Coordinates of C-alpha atoms and ligand atoms in Angstrom, one line a residue:
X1189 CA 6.4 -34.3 -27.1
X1190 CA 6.5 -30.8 -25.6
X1191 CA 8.0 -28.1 -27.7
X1192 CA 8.9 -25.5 -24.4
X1193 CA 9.3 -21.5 -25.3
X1194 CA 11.0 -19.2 -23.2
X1195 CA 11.2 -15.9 -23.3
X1196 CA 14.0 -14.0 -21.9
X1197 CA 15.6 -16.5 -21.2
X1198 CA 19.0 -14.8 -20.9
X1199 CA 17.9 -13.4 -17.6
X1200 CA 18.2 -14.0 -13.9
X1201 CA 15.7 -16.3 -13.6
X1202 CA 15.1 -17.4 -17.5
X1203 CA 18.7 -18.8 -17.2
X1204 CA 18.3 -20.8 -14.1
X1205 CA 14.4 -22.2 -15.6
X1206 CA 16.0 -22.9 -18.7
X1207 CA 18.4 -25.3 -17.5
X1208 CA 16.2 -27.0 -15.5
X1209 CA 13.9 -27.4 -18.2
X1210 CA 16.4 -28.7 -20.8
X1211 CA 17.1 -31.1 -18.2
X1212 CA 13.7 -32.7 -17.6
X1213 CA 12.3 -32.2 -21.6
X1214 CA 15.9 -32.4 -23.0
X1215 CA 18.0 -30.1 -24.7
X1216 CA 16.0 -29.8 -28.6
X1217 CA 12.8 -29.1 -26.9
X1218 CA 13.5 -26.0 -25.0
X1219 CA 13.7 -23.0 -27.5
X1220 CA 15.2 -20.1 -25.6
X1221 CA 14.8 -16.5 -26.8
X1222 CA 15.9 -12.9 -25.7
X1223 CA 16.1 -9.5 -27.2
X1224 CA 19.9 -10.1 -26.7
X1225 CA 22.6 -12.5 -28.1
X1226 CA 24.1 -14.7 -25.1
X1227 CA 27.3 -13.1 -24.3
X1228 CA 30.0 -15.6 -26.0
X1229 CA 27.8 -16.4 -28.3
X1230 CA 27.4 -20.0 -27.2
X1231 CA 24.3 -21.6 -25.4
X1232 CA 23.3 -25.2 -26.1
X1233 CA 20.3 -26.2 -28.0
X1234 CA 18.3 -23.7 -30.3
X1235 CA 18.5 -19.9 -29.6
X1236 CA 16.5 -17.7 -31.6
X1237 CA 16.8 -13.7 -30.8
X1238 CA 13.0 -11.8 -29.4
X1239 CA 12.2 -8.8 -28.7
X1240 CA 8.6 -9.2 -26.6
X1241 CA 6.9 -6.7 -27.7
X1242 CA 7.4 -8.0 -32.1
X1243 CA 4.0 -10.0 -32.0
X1244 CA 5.3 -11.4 -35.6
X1245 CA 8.4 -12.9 -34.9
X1246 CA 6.7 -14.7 -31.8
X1247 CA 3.9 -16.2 -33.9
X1248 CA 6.8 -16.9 -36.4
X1249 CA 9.3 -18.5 -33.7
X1250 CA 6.0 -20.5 -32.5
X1251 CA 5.5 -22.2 -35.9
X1252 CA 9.1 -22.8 -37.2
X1253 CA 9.6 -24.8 -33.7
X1254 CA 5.8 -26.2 -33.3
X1255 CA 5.2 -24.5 -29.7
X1256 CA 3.4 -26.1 -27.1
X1257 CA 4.4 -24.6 -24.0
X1258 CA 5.3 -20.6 -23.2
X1259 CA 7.1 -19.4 -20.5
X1260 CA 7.0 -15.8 -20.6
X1261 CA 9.9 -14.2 -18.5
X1262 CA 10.8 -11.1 -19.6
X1263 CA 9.7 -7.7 -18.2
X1264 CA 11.2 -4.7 -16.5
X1265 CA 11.1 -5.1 -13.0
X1266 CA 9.9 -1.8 -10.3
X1267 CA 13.2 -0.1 -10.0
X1268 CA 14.1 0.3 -13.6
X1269 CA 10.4 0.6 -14.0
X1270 CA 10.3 4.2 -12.5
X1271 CA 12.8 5.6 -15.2
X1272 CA 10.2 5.2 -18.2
X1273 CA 6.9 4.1 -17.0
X1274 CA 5.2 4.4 -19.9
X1275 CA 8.0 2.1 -21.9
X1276 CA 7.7 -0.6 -19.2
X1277 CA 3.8 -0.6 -19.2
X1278 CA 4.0 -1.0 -22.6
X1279 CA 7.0 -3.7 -22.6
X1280 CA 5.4 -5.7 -19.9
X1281 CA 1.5 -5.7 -21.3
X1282 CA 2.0 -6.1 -25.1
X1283 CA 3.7 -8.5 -24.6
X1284 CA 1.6 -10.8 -21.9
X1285 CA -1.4 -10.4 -24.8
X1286 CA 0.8 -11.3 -28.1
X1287 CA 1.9 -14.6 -25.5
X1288 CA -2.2 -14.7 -24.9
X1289 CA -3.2 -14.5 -28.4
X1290 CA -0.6 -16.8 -29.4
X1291 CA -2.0 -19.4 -26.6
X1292 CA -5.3 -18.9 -28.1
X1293 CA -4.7 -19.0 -31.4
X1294 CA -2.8 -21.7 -31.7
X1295 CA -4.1 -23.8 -28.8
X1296 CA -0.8 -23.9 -26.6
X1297 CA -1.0 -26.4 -24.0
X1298 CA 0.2 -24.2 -21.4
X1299 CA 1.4 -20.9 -20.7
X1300 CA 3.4 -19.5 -17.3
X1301 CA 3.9 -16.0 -16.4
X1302 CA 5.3 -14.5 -13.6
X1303 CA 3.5 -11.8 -11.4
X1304 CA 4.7 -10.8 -8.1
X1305 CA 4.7 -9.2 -4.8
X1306 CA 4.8 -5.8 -6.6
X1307 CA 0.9 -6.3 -6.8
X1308 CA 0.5 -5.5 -3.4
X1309 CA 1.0 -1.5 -2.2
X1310 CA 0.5 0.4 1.1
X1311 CA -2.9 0.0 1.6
X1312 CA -2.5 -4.3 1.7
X1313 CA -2.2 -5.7 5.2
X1314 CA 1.8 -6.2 5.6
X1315 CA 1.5 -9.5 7.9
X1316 CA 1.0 -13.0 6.0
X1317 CA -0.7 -10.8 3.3
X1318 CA -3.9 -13.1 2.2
X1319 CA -4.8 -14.3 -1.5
X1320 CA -7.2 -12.1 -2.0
X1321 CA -6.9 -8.2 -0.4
X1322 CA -6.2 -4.5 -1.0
X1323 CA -4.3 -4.3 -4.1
X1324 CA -3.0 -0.6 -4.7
X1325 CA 0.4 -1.0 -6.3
X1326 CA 2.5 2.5 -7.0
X1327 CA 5.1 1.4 -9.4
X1328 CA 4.6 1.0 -13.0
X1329 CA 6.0 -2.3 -12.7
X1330 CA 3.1 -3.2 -10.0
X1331 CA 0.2 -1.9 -11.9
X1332 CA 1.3 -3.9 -15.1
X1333 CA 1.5 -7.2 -12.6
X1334 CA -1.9 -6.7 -11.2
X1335 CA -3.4 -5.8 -15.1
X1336 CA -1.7 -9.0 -16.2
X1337 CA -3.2 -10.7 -13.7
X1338 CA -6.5 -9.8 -14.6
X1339 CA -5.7 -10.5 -18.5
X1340 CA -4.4 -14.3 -17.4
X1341 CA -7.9 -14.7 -15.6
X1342 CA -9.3 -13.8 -18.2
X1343 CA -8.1 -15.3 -20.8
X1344 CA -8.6 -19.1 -19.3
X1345 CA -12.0 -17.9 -18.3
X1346 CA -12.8 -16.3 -21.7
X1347 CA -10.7 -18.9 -24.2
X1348 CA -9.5 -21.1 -21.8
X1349 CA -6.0 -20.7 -22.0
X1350 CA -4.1 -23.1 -19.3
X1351 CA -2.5 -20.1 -18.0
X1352 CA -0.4 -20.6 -14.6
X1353 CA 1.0 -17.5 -12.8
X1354 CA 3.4 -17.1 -9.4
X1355 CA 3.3 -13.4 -7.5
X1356 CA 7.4 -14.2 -7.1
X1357 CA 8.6 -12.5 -3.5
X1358 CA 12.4 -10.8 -4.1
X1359 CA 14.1 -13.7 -6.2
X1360 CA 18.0 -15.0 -5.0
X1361 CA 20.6 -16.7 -7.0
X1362 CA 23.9 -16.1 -8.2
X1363 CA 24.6 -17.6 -11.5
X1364 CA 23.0 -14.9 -13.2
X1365 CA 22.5 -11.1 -11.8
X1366 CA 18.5 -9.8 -12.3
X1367 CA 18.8 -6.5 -13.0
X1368 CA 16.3 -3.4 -12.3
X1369 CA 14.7 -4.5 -8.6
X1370 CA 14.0 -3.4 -5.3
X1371 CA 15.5 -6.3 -4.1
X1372 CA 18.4 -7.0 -5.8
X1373 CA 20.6 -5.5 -3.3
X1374 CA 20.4 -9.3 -1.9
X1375 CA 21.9 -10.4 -5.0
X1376 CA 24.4 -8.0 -5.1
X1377 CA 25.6 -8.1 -1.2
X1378 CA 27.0 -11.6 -1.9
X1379 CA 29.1 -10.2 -4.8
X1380 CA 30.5 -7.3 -2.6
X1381 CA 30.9 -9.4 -0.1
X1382 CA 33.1 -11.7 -1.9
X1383 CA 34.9 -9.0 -4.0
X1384 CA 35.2 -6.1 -2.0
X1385 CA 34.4 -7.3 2.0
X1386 CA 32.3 -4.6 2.2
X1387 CA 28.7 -3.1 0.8
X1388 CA 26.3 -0.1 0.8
X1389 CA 23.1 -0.8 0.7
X1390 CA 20.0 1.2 -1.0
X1391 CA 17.8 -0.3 1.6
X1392 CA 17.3 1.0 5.2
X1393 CA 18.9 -1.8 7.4
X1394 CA 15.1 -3.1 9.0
X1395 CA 14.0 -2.9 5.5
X1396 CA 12.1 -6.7 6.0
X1397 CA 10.6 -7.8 2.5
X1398 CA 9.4 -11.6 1.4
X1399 CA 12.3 -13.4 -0.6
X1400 CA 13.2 -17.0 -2.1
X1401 CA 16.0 -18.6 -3.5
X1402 CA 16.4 -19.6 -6.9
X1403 CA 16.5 -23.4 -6.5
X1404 CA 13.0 -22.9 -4.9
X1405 CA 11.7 -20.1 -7.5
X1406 CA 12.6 -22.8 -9.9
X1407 CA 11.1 -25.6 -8.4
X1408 CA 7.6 -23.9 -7.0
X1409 CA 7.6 -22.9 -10.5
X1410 CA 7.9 -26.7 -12.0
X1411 CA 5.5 -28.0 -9.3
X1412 CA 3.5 -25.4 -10.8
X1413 CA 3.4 -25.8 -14.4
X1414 CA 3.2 -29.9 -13.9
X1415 CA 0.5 -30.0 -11.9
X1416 CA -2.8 -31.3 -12.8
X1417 CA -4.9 -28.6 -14.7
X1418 CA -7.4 -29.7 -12.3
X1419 CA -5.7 -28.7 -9.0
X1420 CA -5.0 -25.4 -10.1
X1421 CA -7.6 -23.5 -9.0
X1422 CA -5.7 -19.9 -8.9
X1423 CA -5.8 -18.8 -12.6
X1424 CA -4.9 -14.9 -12.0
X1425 CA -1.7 -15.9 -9.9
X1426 CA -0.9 -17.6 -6.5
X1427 CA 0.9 -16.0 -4.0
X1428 CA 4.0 -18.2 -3.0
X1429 CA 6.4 -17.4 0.3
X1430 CA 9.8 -18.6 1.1
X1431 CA 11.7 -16.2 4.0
X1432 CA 11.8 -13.0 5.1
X1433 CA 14.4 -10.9 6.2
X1434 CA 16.0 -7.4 6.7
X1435 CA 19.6 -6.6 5.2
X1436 CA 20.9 -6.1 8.4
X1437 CA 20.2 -9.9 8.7
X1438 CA 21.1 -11.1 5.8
X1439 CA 24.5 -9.2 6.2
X1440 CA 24.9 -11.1 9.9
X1441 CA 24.3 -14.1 8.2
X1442 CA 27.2 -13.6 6.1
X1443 CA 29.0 -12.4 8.5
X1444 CA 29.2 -16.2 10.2
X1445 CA 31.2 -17.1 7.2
X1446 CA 33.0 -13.6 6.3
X1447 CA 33.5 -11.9 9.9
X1448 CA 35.0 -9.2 8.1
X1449 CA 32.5 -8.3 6.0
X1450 CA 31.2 -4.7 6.5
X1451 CA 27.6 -3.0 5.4
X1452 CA 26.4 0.4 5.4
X1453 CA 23.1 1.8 4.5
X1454 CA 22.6 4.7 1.9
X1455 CA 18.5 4.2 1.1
X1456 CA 17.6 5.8 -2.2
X1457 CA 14.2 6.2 -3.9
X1458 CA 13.7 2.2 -3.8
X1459 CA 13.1 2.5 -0.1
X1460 CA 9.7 3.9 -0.8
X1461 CA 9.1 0.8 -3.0
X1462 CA 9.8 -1.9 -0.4
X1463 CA 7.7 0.3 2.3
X1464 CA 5.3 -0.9 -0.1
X1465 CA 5.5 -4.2 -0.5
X1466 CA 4.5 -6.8 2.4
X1467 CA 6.9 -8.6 5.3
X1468 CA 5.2 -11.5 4.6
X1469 CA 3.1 -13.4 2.2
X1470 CA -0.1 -15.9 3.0
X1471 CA 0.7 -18.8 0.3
X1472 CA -1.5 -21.3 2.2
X1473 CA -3.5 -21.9 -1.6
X1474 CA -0.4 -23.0 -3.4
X1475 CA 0.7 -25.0 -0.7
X1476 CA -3.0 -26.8 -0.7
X1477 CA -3.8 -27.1 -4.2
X1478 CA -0.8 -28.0 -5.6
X1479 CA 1.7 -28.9 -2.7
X1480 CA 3.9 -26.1 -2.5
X1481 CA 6.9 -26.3 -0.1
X1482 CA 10.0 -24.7 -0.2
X1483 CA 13.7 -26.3 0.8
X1484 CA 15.6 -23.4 1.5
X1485 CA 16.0 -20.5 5.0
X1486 CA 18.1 -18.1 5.6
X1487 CA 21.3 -19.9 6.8
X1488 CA 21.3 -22.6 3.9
X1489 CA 20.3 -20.3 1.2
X1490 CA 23.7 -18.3 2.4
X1491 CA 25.8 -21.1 2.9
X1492 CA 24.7 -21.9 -0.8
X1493 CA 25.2 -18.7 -2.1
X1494 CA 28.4 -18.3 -0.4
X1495 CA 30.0 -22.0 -1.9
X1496 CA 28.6 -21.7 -5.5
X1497 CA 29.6 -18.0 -5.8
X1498 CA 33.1 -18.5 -4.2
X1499 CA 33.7 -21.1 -7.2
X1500 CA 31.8 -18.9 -9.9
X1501 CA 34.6 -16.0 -9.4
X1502 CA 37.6 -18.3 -9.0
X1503 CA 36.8 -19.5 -12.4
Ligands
AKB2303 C1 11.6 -6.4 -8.0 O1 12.3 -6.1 -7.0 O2 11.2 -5.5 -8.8 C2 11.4 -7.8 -8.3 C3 10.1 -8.3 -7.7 C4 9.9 -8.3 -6.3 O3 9.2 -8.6 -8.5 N1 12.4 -8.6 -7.7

């Protein structure tokens, strides 16, 4: 019986992983932590409150629930990154090598972590960027991905922790809001969108970055973790692509449904960041080793969006 830990599990995606893995190892099994009580106060099955970074407490959560599995979730992301680099370096590594340790240690069957597309920087070819290329990330945030990277690798090659990692393009769902991005301003359009009709964007309008929806975070992510140890051949962390697209697109996609809708484009200092990242991502390894294929484009991720978040705010 798996014992599944996740931590920060109150965010954008940890919410949305959590469900999915309450559903498939049921509800007792999935122990989900954050540094913050869940607003309410309610959340079903065991919640136990972790900051990252208090290596104690994690060994201590581990044992009082007999771990198996970690999935280790929380971090601050490249926008929010910027504000207190040192903090987030320190945030997002200390707490990848207590997760390590603790794999280690106590002989976890399985540990995921996300990276991302914030490895890559201005000197990686921008066009279906390959597995393996220039890596010269200039955010905090990217520097601590690419590190971790290098720690995962390690680690399985060194101890051999089962460690499975995804470089995440600009993740899109609606049940919870991430917080900190580049590319949260596709998150945030649909609320606008919905709430106001109209939205400024901090992104230049032909700003074209790699994104996915949530369903299909949350699946490649499951496909992931569930796959033989054997197929996965990737052990600092696979590259994985969905869509692509440019706000101004995005906002003509909503557009079909809300005509009214208006944008307007008021770039900040995150439009350096995306000039950074690639259009495109090469993710032929995930889709040969362990079958990766995502479910949603550009017009049915909207129409999603658009549905679920419609309800969501009429509630
Ligand atoms: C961010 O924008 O920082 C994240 C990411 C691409 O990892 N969404």
């Amino acid at each position: 019986m798996e014992k599944i830990l996740v931590i920060g599990a109150l965010g954008q995606l940890g919410s949305e992983l959590s469900s999915a893995l309450k559903n498939i190892y049921g509800i007792q099994n999935v122990i989900v932590t954050d540094i913050r009580e869940p607003e309410g106060g309610n959340i079903d099955g065991p919640f136990e409150v972790l900051n990252a970074m208090d290596r104690s407490r994690l060994f201590e959560i581990a044992e009082k629930y007999q771990i198996t599995q970690v999935y280790h979730l929380a971090a601050i992301l490249s926008a929010k990154g910027e504000s207190d680099p040192k903090f987030a370096w320190q945030l997002n590594m200390e707490s990848l090598i207590h997760v390590l340790d603790l794999a280690k240690e106590k002989k976890l069957n399985k540990v995921y972590w996300p990276s991302s597309i914030a490895v890559f920087g201005p000197s990686t070819p921008r066009e279906n960027t390959p597995q393996n290329t220039v890596m010269d990330p200039n955010t905090v945030y990217g520097i601590s991905k690419l590190a971790g990277e290098r720690w995962c690798e390690y680690y399985h090659k060194k101890y051999g922790v089962d460690v499975r990692s995804l470089r995440y393009p600009g993740l899109i769902g609606y049940k919870a809001k991430p917080g900190g991005g580049t590319t949260d301003y596709a998150v945030d359009i649909f609320y606008q969108a919905l709430e106001s009709g109209k939205y400024e964007c901090f992104l230049d309008k032909d700003t074209y970055l790699p994104m996915m929806y949530m369903d299909d975070a949350v699946k490649a992510t499951i496909d992931l973790m569930q796959s033989d140890k054997n197929k996965i051949k990737i052990r600092s962390s696979y590259n994985i692509g969905a869509i692509s697209f440019t706000p101004e697109q995005i906002a003509q996609e909503i557009q079909k449904a809300l005509p009214s809708f208006k944008i307007s484009y008021h770039p900040d200092f995150r439009q350096e960041i995306a000039n950074s990242w690639p259009d495109s991502v090469d993710d032929s390894e995930a889709r040969k080793d362990w079958g990766w294929q995502h479910q949603y484009d550009l017009t049915k991720m909207t129409s999603s969006i658009l549905k679920g978040l419609s309800e969501l705010l009429d509630n």
